[in-house]
Tab-separated table of C-alpha atoms in Angstrom:
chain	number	residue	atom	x	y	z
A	1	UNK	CA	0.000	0.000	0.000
A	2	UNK	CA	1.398	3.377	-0.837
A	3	UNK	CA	1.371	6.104	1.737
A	4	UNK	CA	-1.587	7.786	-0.338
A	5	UNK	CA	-4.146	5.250	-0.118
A	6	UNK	CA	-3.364	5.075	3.780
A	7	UNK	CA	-6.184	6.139	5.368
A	8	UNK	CA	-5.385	9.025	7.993
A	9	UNK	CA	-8.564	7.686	10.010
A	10	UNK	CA	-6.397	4.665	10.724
A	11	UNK	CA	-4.432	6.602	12.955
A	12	UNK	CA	-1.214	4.319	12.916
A	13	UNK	CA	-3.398	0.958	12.641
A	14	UNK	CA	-1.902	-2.067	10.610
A	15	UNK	CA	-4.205	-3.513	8.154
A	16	UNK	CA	-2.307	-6.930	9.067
A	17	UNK	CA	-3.970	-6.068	12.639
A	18	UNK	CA	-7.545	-5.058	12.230
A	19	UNK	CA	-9.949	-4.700	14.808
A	20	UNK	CA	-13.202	-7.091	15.110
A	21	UNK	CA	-16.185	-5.117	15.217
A	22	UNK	CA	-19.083	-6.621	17.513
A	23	UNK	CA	-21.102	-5.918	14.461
A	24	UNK	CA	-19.587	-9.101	12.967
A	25	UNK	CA	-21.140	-10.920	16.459
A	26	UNK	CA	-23.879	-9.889	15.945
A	27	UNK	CA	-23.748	-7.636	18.964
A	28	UNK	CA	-24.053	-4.062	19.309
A	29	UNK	CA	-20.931	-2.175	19.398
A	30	UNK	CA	-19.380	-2.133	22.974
A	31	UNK	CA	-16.754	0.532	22.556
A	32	UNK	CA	-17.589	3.921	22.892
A	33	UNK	CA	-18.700	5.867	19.732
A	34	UNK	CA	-15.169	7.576	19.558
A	35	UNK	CA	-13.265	3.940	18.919
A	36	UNK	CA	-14.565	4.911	15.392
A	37	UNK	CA	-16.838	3.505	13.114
A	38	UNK	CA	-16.023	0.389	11.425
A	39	UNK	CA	-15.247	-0.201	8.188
A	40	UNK	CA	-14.037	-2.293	5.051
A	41	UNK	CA	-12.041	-1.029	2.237
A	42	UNK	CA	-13.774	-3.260	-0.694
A	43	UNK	CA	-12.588	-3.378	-4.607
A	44	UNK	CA	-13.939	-4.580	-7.957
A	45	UNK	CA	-12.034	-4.156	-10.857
A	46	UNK	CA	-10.846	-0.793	-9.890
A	47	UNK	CA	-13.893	0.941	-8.557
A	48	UNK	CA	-13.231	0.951	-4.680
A	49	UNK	CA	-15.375	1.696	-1.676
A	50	UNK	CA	-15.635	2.045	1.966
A	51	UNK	CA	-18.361	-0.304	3.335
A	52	UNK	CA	-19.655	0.105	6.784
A	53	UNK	CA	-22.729	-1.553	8.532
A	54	UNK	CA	-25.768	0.437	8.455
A	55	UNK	CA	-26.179	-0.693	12.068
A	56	UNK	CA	-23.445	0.476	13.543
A	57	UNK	CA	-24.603	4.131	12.806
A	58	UNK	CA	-27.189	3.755	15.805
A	59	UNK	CA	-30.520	5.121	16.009
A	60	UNK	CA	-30.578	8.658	15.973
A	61	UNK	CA	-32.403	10.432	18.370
A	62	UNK	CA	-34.763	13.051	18.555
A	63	UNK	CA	-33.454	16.116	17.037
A	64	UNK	CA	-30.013	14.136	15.788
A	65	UNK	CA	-29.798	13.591	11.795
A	66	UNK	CA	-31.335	10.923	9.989
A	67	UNK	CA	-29.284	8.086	8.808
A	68	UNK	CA	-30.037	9.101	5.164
A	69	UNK	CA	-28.393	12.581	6.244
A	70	UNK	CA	-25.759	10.432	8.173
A	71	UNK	CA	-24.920	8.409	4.984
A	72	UNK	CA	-24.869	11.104	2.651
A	73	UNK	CA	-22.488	13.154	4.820
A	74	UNK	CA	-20.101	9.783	5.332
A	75	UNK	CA	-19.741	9.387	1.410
A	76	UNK	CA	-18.668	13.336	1.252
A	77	UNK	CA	-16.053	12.480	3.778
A	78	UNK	CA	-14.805	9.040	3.827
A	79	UNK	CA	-14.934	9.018	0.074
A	80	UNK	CA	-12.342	12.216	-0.333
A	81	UNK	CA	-8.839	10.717	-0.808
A	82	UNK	CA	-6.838	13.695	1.221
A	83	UNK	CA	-8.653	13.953	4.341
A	84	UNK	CA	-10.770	10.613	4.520
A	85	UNK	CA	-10.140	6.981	3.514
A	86	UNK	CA	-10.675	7.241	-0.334
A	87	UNK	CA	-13.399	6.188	-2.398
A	88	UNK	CA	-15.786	5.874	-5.503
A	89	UNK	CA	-18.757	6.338	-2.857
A	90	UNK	CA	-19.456	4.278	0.106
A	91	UNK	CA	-21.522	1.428	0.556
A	92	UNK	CA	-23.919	0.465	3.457
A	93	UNK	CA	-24.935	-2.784	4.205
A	94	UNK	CA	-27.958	-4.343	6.412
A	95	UNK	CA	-29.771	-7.373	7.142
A	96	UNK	CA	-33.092	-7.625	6.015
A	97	UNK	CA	-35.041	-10.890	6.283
A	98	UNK	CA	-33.150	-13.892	4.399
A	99	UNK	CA	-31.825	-10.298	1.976
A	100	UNK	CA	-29.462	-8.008	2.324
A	101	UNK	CA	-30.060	-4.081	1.676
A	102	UNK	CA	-27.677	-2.493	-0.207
A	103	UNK	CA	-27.296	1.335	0.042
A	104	UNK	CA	-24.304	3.267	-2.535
A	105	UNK	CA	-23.189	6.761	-2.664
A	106	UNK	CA	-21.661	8.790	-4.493
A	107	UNK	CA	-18.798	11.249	-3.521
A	108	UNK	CA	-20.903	14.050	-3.779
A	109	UNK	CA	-23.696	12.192	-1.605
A	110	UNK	CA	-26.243	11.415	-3.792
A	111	UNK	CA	-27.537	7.943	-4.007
A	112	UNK	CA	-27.371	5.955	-6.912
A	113	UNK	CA	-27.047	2.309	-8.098
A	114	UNK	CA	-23.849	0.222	-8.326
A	115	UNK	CA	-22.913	-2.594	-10.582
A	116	UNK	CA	-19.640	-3.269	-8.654
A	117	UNK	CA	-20.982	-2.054	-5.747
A	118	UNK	CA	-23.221	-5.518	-5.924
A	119	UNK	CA	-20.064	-7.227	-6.120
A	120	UNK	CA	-17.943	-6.046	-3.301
A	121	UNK	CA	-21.040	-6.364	-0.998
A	122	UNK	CA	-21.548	-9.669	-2.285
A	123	UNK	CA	-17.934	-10.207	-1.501
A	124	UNK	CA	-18.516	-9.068	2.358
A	125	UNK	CA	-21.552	-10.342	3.181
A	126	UNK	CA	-20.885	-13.970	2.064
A	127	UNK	CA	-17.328	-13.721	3.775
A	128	UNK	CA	-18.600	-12.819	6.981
A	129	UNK	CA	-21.593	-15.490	6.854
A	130	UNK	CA	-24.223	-13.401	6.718
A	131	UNK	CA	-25.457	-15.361	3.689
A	132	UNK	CA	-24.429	-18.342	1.986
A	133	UNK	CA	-23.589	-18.911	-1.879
A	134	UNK	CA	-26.929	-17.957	-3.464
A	135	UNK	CA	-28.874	-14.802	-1.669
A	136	UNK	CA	-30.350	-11.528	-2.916
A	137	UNK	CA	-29.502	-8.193	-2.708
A	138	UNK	CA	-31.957	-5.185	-2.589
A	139	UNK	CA	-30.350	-2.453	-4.016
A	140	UNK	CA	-32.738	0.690	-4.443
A	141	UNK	CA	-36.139	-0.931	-5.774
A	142	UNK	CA	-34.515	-3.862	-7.270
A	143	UNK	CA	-33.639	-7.518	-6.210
A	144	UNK	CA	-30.825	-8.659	-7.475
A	145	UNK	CA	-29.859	-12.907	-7.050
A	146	UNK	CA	-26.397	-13.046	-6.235
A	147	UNK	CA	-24.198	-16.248	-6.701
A	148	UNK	CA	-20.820	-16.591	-5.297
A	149	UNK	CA	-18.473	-19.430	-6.579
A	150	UNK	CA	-16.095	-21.020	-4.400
A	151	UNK	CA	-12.967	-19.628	-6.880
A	152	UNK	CA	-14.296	-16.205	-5.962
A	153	UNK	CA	-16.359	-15.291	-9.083
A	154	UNK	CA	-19.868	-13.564	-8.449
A	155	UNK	CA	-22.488	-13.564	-10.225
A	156	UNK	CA	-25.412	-10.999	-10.017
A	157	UNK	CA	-28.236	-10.789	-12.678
A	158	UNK	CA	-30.195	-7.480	-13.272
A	159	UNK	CA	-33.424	-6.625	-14.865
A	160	UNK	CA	-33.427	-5.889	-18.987
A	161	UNK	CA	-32.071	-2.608	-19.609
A	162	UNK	CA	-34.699	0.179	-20.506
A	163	UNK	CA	-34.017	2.585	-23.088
A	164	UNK	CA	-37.320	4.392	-22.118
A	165	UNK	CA	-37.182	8.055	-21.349
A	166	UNK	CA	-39.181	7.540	-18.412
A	167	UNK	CA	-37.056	4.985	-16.649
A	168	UNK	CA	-34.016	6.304	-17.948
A	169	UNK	CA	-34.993	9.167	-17.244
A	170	UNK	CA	-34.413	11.158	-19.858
A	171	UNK	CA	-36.012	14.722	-21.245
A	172	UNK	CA	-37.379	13.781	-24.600
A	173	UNK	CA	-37.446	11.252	-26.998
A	174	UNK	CA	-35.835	7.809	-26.338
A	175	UNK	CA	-31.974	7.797	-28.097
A	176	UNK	CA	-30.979	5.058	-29.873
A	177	UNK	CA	-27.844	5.212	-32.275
A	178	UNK	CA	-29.049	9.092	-32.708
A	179	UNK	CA	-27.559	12.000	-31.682
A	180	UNK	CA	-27.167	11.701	-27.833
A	181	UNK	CA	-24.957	15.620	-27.429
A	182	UNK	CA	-24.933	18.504	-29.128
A	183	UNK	CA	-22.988	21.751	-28.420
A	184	UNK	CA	-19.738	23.552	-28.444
A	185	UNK	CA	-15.978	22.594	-27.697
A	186	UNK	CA	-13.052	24.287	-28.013
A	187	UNK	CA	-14.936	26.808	-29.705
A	188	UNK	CA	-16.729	24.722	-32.567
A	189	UNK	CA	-19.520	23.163	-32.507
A	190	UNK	CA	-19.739	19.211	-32.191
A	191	UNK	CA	-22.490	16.448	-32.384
A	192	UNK	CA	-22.233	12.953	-31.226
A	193	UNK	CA	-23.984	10.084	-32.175
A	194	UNK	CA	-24.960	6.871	-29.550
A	195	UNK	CA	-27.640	5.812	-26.909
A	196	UNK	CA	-29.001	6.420	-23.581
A	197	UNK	CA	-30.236	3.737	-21.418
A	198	UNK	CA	-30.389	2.352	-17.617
A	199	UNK	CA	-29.553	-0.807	-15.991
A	200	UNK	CA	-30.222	0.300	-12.858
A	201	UNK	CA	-28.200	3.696	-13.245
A	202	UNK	CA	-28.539	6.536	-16.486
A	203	UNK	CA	-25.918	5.950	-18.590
A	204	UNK	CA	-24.584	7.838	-22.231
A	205	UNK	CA	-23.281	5.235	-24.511
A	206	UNK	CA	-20.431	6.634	-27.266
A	207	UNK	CA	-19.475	4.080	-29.223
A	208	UNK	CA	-15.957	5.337	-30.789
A	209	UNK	CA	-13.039	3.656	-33.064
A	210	UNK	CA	-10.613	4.632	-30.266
A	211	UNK	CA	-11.283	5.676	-26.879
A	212	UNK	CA	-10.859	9.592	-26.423
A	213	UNK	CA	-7.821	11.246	-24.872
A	214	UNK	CA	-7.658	13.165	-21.702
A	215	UNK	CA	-8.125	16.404	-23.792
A	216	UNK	CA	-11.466	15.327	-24.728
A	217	UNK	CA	-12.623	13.124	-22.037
A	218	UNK	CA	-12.142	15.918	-19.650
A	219	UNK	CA	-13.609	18.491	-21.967
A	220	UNK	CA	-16.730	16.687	-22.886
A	221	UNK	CA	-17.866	14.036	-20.331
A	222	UNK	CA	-19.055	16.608	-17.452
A	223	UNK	CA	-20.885	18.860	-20.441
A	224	UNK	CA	-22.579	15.907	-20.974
A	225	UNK	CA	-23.257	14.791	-17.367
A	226	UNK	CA	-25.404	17.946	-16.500
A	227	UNK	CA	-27.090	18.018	-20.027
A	228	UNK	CA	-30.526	19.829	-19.076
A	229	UNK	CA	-31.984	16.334	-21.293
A	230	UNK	CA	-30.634	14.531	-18.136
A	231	UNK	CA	-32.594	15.279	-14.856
A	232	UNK	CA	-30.644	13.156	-13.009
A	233	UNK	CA	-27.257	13.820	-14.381
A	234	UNK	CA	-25.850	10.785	-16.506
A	235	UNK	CA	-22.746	8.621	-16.766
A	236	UNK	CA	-21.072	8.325	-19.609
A	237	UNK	CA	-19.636	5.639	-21.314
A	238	UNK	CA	-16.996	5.405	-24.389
A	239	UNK	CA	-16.898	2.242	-25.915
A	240	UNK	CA	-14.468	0.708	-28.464
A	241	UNK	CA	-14.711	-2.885	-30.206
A	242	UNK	CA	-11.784	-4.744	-29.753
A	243	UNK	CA	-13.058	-7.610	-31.584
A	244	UNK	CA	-16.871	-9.209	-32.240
A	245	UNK	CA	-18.237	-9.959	-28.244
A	246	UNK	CA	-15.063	-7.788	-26.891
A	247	UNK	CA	-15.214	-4.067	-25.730
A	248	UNK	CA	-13.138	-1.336	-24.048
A	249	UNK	CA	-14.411	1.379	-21.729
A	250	UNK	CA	-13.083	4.774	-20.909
A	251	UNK	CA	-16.006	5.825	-18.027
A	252	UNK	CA	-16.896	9.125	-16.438
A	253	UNK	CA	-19.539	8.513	-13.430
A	254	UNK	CA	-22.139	11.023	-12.668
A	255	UNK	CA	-20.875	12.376	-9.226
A	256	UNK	CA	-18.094	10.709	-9.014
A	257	UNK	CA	-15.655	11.589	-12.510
A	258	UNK	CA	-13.428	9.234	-14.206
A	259	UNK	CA	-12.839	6.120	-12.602
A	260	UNK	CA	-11.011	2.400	-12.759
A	261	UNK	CA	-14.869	0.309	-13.176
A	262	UNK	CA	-18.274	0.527	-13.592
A	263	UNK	CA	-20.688	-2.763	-13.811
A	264	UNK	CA	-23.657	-0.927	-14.380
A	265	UNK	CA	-21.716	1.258	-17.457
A	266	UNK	CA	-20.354	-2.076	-18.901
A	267	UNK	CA	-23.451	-3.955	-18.961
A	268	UNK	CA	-24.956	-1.146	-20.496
A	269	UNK	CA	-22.533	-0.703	-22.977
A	270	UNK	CA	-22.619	-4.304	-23.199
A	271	UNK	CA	-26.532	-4.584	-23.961
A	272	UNK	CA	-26.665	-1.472	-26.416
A	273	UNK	CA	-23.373	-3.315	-28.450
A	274	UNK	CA	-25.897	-6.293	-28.610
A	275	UNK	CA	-28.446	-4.583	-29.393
A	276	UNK	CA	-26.898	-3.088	-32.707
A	277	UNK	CA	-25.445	-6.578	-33.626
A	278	UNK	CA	-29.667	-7.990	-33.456
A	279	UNK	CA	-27.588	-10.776	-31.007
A	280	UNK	CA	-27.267	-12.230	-27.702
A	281	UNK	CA	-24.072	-13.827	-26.204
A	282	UNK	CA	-21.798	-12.824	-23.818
A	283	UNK	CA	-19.389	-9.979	-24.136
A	284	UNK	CA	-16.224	-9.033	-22.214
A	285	UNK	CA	-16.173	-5.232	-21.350
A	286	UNK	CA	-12.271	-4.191	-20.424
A	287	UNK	CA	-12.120	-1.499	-17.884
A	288	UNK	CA	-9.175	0.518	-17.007
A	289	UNK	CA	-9.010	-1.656	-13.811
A	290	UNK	CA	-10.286	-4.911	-14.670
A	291	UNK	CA	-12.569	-7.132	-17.272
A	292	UNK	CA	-16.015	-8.445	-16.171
A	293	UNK	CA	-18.348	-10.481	-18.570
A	294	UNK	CA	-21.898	-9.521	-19.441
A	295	UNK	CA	-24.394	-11.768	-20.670
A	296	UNK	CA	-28.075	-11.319	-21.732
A	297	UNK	CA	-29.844	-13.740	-24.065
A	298	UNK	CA	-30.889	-10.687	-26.091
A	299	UNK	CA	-30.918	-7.338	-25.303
A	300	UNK	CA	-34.487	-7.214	-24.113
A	301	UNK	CA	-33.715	-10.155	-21.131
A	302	UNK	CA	-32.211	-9.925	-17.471
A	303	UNK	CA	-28.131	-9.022	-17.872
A	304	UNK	CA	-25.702	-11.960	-15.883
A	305	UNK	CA	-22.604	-9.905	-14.302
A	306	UNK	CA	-19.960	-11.789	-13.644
A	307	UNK	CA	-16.287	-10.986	-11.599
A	308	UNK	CA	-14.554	-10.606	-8.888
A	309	UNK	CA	-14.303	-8.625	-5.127
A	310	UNK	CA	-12.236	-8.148	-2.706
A	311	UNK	CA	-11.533	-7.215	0.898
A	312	UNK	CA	-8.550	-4.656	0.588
A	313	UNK	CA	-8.278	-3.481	4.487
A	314	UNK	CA	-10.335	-3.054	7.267
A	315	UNK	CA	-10.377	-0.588	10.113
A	316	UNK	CA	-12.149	2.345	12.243
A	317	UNK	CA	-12.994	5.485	10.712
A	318	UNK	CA	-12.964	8.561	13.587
A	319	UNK	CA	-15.855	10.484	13.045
């Protein structure tokens, strides 16, 4: 680990030396609140996360902040890689019948839904036997069956994709292989051509011969973020074909910027690729950080995730 991604909330702590959290006993807490609030550093394919029990927040009493308030304010903080432990967003984790509820967000503290965020939780829940090998998540209004494999591959399957402005949501017409932006850069003006869909998150698909460099990535990803077409902000996702079935992402998340993964971006670029070849199958999506595999048997059925998780560090964060 390099002294940057050393969490100063650590406070001299040895990840070979974590602490147990009574969480994990299924006890409440027994150390005072300012022991810190435990976490796990979790990461999939590049997009990492602090993940804390929802629990171990407490009830708040009357006249203290809600825990939405409480987790929204965490993901500001813990997420920020000077001052906090670094992340893509935090996740939150809780029991809920034979489920588990998954809560992500963002850096900026909105709430959103999380394709790898699926898969670290998966990771953690399963390793700490709150479930065994086949369980669901509930993840915003969805529930998502979640297989994990013995050699560490998980599996999570999502509804079909929706390309409807509604659900997207999107101002307008639907977009598909149609002009998606509009507008000015670098002082001319520029069109370009792909789709917007969900699965599960809003996402801006730009298929391209070769993935854009920093000049325009930087330039043009946020413009099209906060596009007034996009109530609810969008992703965006470049795409290149590698070859037939294989793709390559570049990926700038809505509140969040560029970063190393996004499950929810590749299956989307995933189903829209599959979409234009009339086809179903399963594709591998290259991220900067990692490959996962998306499968659909056509572009109109439930979309099969499948990689990998892991458990980077744990520790206390001192609120």
């Amino acid at each position: 680990m390099n002294p940057e991604s050393t969490p100063p909330s650590l406070k001299g702590e040895a990840p070979s030396e974590p602490v147990t959290p009574k969480s994990l006993e299924g006890e409440a807490p027994s150390e005072p609140q300012s022991a810190g609030l435990p976490f796990w550093k979790m990461e999939a394919i590049g997009n990492d996360f602090p993940l804390i029990h929802i629990e171990d927040l407490g009830t708040p009493l009357p006249g203290e902040p809600s825990i939405d308030f409480q987790l929204a304010e965490l993901a500001v903080r813990m997420s920020d890689r000077k001052f906090g432990i670094g992340g893509d967003g935090i996740l939150a984790v809780a029991k809920e019948g034979d489920a588990v509820r998954l809560r992500m967000f963002n850096p900026d503290g909105t709430e959103d839904f999380c394709g790898n965020g699926l898969r670290c939780a998966a990771r953690h829940v399963h390793d700490i036997g709150w479930v065994g090998a086949t369980f669901v998540l509930k993840h915003l209004d969805k529930d998502v069956p979640t297989e994990v494999d013995p050699d560490g591959n998980i599996r999570t399957t999502l509804p079909a994709a929706s390309y409807d402005p509604d659900k997207v949501p999107l101002i307008g017409r639907r977009i598909f292989n149609e002009t998606v932006w509009a507008g000015m850069d670098s002082g001319m003006p520029l069109s370009l051509f792909g789709s917007v869909l969900t699965t599960g998150s809003t996402h801006a698909i730009i298929p391209t011969t070769q993935l854009p460099e920093d000049d325009t990535f930087f330039s043009i990803s946020p413009k099209i973020e906060i596009d007034p077409q996009f109530p609810q902000r969008t992703s965006v996702i470049w795409r290149q074909e590698v070859e037939p079935m294989h793709l390559k992402i570049r990926i700038w998340e809505r509140g969040v910027g560029e970063t190393q993964g996004c499950g929810t971006g590749s299956s989307a670029a995933a189903i829209d690729y599959l979409r234009r070849a009339n086809r179903g199958g399963t594709v591998l999506v290259d991220n900067p950080g990692g490959t996962i595999s998306v499968s659909a048997e056509t572009w109109e059925s439930p979309i099969m995730m499948e990689g990998v998780a892991e458990t980077v560090y744990k520790g206390r964060y001192l609120r």
